[in-house]
Coordinates of C-alpha atoms and ligand atoms in Angstrom, one line a residue:
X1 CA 0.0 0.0 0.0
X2 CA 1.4 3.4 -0.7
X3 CA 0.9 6.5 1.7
X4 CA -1.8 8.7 -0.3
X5 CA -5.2 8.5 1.2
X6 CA -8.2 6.5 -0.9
X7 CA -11.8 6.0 0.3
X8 CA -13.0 2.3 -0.7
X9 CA -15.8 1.0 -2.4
X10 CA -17.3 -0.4 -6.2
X11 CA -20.0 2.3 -8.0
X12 CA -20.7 4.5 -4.5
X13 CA -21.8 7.8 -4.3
X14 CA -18.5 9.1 -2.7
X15 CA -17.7 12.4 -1.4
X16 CA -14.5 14.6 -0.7
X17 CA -13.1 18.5 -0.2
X18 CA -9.7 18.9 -0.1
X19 CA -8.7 19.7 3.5
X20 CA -6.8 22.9 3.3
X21 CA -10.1 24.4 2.4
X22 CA -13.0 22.9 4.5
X23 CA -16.9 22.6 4.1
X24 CA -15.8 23.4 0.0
X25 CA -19.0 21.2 -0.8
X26 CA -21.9 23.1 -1.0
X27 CA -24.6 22.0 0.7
X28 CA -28.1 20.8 -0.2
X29 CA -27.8 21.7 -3.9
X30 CA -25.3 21.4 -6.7
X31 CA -25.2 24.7 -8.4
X32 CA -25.3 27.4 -6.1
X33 CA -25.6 31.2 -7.5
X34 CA -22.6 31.5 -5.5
X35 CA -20.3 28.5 -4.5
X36 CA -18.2 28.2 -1.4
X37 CA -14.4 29.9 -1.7
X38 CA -15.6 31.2 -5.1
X39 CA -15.2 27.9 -6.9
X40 CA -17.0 27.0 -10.4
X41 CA -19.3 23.9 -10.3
X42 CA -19.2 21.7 -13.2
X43 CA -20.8 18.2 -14.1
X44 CA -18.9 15.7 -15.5
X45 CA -21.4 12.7 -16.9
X46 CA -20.2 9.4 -17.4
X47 CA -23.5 8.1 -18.7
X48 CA -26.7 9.6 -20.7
X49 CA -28.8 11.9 -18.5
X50 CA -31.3 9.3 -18.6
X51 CA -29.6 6.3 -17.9
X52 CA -31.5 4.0 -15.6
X53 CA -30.5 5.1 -12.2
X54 CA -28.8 1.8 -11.7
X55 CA -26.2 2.8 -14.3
X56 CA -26.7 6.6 -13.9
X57 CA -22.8 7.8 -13.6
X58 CA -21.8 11.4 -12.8
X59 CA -19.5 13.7 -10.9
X60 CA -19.8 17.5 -9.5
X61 CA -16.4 19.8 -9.4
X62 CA -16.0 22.4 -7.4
X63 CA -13.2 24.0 -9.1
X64 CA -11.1 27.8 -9.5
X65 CA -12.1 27.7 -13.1
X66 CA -14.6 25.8 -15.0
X67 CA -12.5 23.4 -18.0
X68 CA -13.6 25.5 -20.8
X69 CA -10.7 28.3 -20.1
X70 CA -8.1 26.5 -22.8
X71 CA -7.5 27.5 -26.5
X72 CA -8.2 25.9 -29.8
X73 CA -7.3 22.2 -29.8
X74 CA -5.3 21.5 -33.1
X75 CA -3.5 17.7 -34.3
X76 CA -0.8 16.0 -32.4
X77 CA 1.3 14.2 -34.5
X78 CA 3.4 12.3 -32.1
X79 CA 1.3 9.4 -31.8
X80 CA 1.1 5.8 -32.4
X81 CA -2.4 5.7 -31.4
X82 CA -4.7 4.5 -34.3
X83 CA -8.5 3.2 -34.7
X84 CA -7.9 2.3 -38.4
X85 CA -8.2 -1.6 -38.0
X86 CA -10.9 -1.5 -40.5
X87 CA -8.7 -1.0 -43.3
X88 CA -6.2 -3.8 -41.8
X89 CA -5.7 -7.2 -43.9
X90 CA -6.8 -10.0 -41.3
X91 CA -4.9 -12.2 -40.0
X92 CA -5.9 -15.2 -37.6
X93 CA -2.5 -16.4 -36.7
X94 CA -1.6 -17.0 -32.8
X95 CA 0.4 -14.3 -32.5
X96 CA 3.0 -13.6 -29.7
X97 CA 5.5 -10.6 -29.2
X98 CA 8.0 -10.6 -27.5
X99 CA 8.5 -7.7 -24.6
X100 CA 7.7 -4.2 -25.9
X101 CA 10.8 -2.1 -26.1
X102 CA 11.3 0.9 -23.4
X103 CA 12.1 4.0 -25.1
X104 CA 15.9 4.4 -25.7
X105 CA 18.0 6.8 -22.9
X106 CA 18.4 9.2 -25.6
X107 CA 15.2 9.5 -26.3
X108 CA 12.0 11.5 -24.5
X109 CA 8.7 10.1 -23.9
X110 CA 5.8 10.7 -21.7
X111 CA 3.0 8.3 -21.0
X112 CA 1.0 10.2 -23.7
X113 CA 3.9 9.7 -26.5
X114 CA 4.5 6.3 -25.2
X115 CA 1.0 5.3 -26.0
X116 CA 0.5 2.6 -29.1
X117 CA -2.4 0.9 -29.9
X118 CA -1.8 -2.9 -30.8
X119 CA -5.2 -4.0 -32.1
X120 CA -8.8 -2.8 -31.9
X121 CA -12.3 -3.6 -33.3
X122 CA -15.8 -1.6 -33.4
X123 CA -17.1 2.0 -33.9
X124 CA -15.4 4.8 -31.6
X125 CA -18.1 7.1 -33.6
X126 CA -20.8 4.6 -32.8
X127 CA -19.4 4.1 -29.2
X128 CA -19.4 0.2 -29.5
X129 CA -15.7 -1.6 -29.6
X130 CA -12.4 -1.7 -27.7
X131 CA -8.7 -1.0 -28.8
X132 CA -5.9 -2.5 -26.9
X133 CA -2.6 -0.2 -26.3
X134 CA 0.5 -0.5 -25.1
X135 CA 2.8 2.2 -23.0
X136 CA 6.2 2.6 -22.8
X137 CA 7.8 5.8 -21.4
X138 CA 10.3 7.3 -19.7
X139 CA 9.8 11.1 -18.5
X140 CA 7.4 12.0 -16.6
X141 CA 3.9 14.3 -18.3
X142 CA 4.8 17.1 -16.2
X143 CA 2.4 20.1 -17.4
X144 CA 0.8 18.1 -19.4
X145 CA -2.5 16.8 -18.9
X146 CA -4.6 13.8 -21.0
X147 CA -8.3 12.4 -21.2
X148 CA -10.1 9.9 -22.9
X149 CA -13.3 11.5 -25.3
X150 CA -13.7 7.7 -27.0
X151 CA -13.8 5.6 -23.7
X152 CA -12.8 4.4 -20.5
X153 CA -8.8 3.4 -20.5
X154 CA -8.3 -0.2 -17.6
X155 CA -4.4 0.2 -16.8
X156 CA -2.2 -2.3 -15.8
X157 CA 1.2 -1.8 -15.1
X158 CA 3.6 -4.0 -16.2
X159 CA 7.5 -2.0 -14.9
X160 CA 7.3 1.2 -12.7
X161 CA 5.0 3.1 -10.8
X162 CA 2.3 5.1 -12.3
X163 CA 1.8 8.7 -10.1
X164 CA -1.3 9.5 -11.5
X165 CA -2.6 13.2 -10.9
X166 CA -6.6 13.4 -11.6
X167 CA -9.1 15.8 -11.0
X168 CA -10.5 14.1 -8.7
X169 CA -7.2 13.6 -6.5
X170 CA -4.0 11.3 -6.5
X171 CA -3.9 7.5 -7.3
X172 CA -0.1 5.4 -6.8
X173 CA -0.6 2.4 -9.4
X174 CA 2.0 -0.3 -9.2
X175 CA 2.7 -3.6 -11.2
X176 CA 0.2 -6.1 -9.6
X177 CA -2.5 -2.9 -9.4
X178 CA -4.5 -1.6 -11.8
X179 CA -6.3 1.8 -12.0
X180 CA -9.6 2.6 -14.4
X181 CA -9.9 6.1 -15.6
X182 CA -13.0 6.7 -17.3
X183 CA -14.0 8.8 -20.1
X184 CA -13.7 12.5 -20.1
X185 CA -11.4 12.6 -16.4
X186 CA -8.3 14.3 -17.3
X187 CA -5.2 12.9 -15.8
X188 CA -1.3 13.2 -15.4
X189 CA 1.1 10.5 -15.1
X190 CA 4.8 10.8 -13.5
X191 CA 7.1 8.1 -13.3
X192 CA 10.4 7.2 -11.3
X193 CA 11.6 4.9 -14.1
X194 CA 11.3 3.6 -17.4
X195 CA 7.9 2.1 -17.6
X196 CA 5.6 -0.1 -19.8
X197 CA 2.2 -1.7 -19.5
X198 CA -1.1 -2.4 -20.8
X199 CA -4.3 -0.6 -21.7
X200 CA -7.7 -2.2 -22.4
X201 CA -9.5 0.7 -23.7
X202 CA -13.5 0.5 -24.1
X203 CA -16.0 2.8 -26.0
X204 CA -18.9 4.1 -24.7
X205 CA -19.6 1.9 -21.6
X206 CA -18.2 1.2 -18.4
X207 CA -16.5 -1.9 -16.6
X208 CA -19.2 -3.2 -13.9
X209 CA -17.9 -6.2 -11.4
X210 CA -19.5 -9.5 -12.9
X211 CA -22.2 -11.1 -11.4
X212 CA -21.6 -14.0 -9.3
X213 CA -24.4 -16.6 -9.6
X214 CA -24.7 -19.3 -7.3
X215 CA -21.3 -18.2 -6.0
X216 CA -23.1 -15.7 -3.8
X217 CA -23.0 -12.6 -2.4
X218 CA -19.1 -12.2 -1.8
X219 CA -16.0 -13.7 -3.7
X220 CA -13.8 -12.6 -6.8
X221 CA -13.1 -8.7 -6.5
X222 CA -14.8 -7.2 -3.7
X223 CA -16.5 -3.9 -4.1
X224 CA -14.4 -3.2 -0.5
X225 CA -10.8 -3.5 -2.3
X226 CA -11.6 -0.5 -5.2
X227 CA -9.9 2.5 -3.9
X228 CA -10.8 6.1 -5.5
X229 CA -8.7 9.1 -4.5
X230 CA -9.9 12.1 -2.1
X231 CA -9.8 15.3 -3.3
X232 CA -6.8 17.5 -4.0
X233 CA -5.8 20.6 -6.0
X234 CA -3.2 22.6 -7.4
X235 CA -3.4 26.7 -8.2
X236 CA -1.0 27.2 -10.4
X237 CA -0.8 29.0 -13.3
X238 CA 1.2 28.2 -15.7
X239 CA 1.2 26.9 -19.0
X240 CA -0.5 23.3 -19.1
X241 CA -1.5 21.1 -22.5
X242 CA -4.5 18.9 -22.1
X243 CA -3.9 16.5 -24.9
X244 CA -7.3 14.5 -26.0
X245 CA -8.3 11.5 -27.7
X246 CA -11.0 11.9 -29.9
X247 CA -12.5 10.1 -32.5
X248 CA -9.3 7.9 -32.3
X249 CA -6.9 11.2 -32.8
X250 CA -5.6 13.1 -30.5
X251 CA -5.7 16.8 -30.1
X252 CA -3.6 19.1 -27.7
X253 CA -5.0 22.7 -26.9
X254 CA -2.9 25.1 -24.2
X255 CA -4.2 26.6 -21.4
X256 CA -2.7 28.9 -18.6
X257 CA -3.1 27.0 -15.5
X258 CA -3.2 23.6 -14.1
X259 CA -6.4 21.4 -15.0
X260 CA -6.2 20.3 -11.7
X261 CA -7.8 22.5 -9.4
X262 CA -10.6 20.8 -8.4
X263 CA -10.9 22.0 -4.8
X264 CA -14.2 19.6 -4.0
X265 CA -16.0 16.7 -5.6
X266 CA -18.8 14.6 -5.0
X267 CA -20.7 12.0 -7.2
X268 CA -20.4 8.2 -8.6
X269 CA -17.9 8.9 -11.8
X270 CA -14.8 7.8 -10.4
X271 CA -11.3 6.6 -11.2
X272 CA -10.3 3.8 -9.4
X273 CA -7.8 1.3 -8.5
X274 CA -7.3 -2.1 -7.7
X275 CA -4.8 -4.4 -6.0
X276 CA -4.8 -8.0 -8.0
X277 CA -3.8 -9.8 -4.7
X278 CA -6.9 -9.3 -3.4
X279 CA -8.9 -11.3 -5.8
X280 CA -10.5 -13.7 -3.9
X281 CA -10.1 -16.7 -6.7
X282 CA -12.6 -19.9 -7.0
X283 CA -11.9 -22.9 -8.5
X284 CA -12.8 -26.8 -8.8
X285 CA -12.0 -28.7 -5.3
X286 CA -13.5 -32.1 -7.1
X287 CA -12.2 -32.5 -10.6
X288 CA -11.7 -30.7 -13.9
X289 CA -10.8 -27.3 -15.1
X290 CA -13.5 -24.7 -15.0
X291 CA -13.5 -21.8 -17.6
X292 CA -11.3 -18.9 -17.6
X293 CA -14.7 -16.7 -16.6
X294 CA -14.1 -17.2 -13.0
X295 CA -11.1 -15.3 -12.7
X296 CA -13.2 -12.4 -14.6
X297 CA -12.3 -9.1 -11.9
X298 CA -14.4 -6.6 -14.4
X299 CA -16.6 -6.5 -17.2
X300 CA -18.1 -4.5 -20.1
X301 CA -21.1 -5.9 -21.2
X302 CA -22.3 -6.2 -24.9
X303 CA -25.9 -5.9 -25.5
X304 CA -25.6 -9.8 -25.9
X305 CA -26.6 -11.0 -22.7
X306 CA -23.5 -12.6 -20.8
X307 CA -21.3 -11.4 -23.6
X308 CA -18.6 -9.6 -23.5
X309 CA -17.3 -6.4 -25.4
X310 CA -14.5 -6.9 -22.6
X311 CA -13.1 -8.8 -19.9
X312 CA -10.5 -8.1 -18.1
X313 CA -9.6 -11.8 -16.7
X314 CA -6.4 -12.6 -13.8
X315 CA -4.2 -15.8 -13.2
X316 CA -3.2 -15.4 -9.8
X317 CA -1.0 -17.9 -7.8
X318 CA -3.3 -20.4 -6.0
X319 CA -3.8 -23.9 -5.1
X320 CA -4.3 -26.6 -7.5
X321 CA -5.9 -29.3 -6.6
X322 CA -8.3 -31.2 -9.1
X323 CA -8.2 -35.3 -8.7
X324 CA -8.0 -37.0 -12.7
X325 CA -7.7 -33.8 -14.1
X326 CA -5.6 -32.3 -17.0
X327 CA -5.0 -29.4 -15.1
X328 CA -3.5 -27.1 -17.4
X329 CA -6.0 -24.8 -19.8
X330 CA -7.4 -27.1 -22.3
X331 CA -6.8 -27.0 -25.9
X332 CA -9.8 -24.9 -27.6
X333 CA -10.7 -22.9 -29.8
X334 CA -12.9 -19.8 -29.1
X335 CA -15.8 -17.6 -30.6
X336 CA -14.6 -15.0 -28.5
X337 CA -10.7 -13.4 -28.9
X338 CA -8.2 -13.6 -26.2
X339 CA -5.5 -11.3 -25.7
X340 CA -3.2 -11.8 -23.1
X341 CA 0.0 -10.0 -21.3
X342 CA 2.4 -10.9 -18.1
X343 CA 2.7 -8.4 -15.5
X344 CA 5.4 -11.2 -14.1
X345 CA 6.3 -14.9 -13.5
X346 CA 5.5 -17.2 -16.1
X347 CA 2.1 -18.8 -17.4
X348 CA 1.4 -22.0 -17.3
X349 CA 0.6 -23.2 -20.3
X350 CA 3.3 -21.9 -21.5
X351 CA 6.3 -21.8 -19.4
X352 CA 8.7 -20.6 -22.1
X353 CA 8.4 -18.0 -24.7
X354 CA 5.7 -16.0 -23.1
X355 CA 7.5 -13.4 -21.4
X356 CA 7.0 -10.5 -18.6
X357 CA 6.2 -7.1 -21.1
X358 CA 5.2 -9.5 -24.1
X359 CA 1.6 -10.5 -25.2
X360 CA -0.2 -13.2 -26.6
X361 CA -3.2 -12.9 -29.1
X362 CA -5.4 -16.0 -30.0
X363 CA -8.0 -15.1 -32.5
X364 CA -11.9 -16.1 -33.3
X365 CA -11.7 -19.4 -33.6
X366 CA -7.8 -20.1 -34.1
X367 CA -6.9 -22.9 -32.4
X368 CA -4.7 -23.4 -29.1
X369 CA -3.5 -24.5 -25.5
X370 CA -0.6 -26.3 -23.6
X371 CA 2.7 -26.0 -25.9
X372 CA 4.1 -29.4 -26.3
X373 CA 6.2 -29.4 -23.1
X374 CA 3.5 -28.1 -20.4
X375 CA 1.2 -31.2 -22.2
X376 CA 3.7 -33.9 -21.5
X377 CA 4.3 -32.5 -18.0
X378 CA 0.9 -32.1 -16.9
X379 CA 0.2 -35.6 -18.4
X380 CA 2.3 -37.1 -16.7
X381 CA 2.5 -35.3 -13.6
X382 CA 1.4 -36.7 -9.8
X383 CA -1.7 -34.7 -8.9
X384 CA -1.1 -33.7 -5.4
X385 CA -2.3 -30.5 -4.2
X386 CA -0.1 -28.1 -5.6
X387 CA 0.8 -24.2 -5.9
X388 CA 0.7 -23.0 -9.3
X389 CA 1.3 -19.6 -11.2
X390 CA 3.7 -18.8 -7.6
X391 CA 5.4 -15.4 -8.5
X392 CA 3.6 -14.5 -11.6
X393 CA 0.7 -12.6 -12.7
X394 CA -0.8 -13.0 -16.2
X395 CA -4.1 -11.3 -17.5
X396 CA -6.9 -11.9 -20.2
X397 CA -8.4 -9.3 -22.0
X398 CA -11.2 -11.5 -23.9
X399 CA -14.0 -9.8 -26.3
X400 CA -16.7 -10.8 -28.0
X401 CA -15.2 -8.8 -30.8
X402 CA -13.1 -9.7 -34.0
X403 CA -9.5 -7.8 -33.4
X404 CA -7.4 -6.2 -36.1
X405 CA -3.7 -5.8 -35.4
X406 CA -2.1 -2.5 -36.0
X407 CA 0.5 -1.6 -38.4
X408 CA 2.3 -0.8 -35.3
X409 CA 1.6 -4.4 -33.5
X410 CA 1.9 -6.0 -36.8
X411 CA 5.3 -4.8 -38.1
X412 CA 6.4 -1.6 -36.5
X413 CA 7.5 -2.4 -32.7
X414 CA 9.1 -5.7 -34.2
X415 CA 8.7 -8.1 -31.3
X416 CA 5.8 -10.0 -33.4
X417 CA 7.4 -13.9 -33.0
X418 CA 7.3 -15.3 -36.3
X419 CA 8.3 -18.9 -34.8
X420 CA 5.8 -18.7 -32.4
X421 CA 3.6 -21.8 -33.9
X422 CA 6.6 -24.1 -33.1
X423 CA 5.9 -24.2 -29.7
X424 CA 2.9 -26.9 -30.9
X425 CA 4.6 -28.4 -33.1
X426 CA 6.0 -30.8 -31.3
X427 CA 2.6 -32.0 -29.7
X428 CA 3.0 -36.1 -30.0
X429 CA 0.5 -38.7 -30.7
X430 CA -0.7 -41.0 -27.9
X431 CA -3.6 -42.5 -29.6
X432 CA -3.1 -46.3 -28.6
X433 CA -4.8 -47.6 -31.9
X434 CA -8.0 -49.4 -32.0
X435 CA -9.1 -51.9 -29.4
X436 CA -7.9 -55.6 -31.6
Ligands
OMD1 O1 -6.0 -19.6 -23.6 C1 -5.6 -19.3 -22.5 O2 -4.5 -19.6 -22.0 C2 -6.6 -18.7 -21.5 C3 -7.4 -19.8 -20.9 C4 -7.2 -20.3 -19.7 C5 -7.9 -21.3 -19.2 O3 -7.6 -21.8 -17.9 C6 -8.9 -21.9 -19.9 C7 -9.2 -21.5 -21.2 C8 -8.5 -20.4 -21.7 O4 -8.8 -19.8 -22.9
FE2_2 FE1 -7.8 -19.5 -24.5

């Protein structure tokens, strides 16, 4: 745990003025002709007006100025970011790169520059898709502030700590954490050292914990474990660029003081984090291997009922301990796509290869499973209770959605592992013939 305050809990209505300037809140209504301290109010919504009030998302700021004080937003170039995947060629290859280069010493980047999307499917327009990214930086944003116009960006850290500034407070993100910031909240991002991770990036709707079924009323993530920061502000004026992505682009505009000056907040459109070791994980005590859905932390739900635009799925270390079981995943082949990375440690299906900083990416419908090696261990193996995945932390991001890879993840970062098939090839046969 780091030292910055949080206040806990999944989807609340939370509350929180900055205490160098008490009672900032007003009280009773949300738009006072006059505000406390002289602060702006301003609504951020995180869902239609209208939502159902089940879903209904939104924040109030109390702020020194309202957001709009910032000049003309024009390109920025810089940027590896894309949402072009409809004019990609296909291709359903199991894919695997190898880890994502840091930037070089000589060379400058910031969370925002470091940003590259991998593969992506769906509408940003239509607000119905995802993109998956990659970061790798090495400098800190420092007047430099970013938000998300398309959707909500799930972060997961792979090297380094993330010291992320919001509007709504501070949040420490470390590898084994993750942190969700959601459309529209404008952010900054300092580091101590070079850093990389992931980012599952959804359009248009928010993650929501699953449900849990007959598992009950407790178990997987707890609502307790989400941590969302308490209010703090700078007032400074200086120059600042808010860099945005929209419509897949993104756009920097100048203004003269820091975004962050949000002296009071209140609502239910949050960022948040989470620490992976307290996933409470569930799993067959008799025999077989369940599905990879009960390691699902979040979800963003489709309009298909139980479907998926996104999961975001963990493999945390735990006991093993299925009688007559294969007890590695099983060979399959999926109507969903599965994209997966390793925060650290090594998976179990595939022991070799698959490495901290790297990804995997198993397409609709492309076959595979245990490489050779993991099949002939696990097939021949003692099944005692055991620890597995001890020291390592690999995750799933798995959509409904058909993924196309990037020019970027395809050829440009160069880690795509051409040999990557071989690992299979080796798979023997053990059929004992016909009975005689
Ligand atoms: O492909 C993978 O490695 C992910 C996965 C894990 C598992 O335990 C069962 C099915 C599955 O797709
Ligand atoms: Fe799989």
């Amino acid at each position: 745990m780091d030292d910055l305050k949080y206040m806990s809990g999944f989807g609340s209505e939370f509350k929180s003025e900055d205490p160098r300037c008490p009672q900032s809140l007003p009280k009773g209504q949300n738009s006072p002709q006059k505000c406390p301290y002289g602060l702006y109010a301003e609504q951020l919504s995180g869902t239609a007006f209208t939502a159902p009030r089940l879903e209904n998302r939104r924040s109030w700021f109390y702020r020194i100025r309202p957001s709009i004080g910032h000049d003309p937003f024009k390109p920025f170039s810089n940027s590896n970011v894309r949402c072009n995947w409809d004019q990609q060629e296909p291709d359903p290859n199991q894919m695997r790169w190898m880890p994502f280069d840091l930037p070089k010493s000589n060379e400058k980047r910031d969370f925002v520059e470091g940003l590259n999307t991998i593969c992506g499917s769906g509408e940003i327009k239509g607000k119905n898709g995802l993109a998956i990214h990659v970061y790798v930086c090495n400098v800190s944003m420092n007047n430099r502030a970013f938000y998300n116009a398309d959707g909500d960006f799930l972060i997961v850290p792979q090297k380094g700590t993330l010291k992320v500034t919001t509007e709504f407070g501070k949040l420490q993100v470390r590898p084994n954490e993750i942190v969700v910031i959601q459309q529209g909240m404008r952010f900054s991002i300092d580091i101590d050292e070079p850093s990389r991770g992931y980012i599952l990036e959804v359009f248009g709707r928010h993650f929501c914990l699953p449900d849990l079924g007959p598992i009950g009323a407790n178990g997987l993530a707890n609502a307790r474990d989400f941590l969302t920061p308490v209010a703090w502000y700078e007032d400074r004026d200086v120059q600042y660029e808010i860099i945005g992505k929209y419509q897949g682009k993104l756009f920097v505009c100048n203004q003269d003081h820091s975004p962050f000056d949000v002296v009071a907040w209140f609502g239910n459109y949050v960022p948040y984090k989470y620490d992976l070791a307290n996933f409470m994980v569930i799993n067959s005590v008799t025999f077989d291997h369940c599905d990879p859905s009960i390691f699902t932390l979040l979800t963003c739900q489709s309009e298909m009922k139980g479907t998926a635009i996104a999961d975001f799925v963990i493999f945390p270390p735990r006991w093993s301990v299925q009688e007559h079981t294969f007890r590695p995943p099983y060979y399959h082949r999926n109507c969903m796509s599965e994209f997966m990375g390793l925060i650290f440690g090594n998976y179990e299906a595939k022991a070799e290869g698959f490495q901290p900083g790297g990804a995997t990416l198993h397409s609709t419908m492309t076959p595979h499973g245990p490489d050779a090696q993991c099949f002939e261990m696990a097939f021949n193996e003692e099944l005692k209770p055991k620890r597995v995945a001890e020291g390592t932390m690999a995750f799933m991001f798995e959509t409904c959605m058909e993924l196309a890879v990037t020019e970027w993840g395809a050829k440009t970062c160069q880690k795509l592992d051409l040999e990557y098939y071989k690992c299979w090839k080796n798979i023997k046969k053990h059929f004992t013939g016909p009975a005689h």
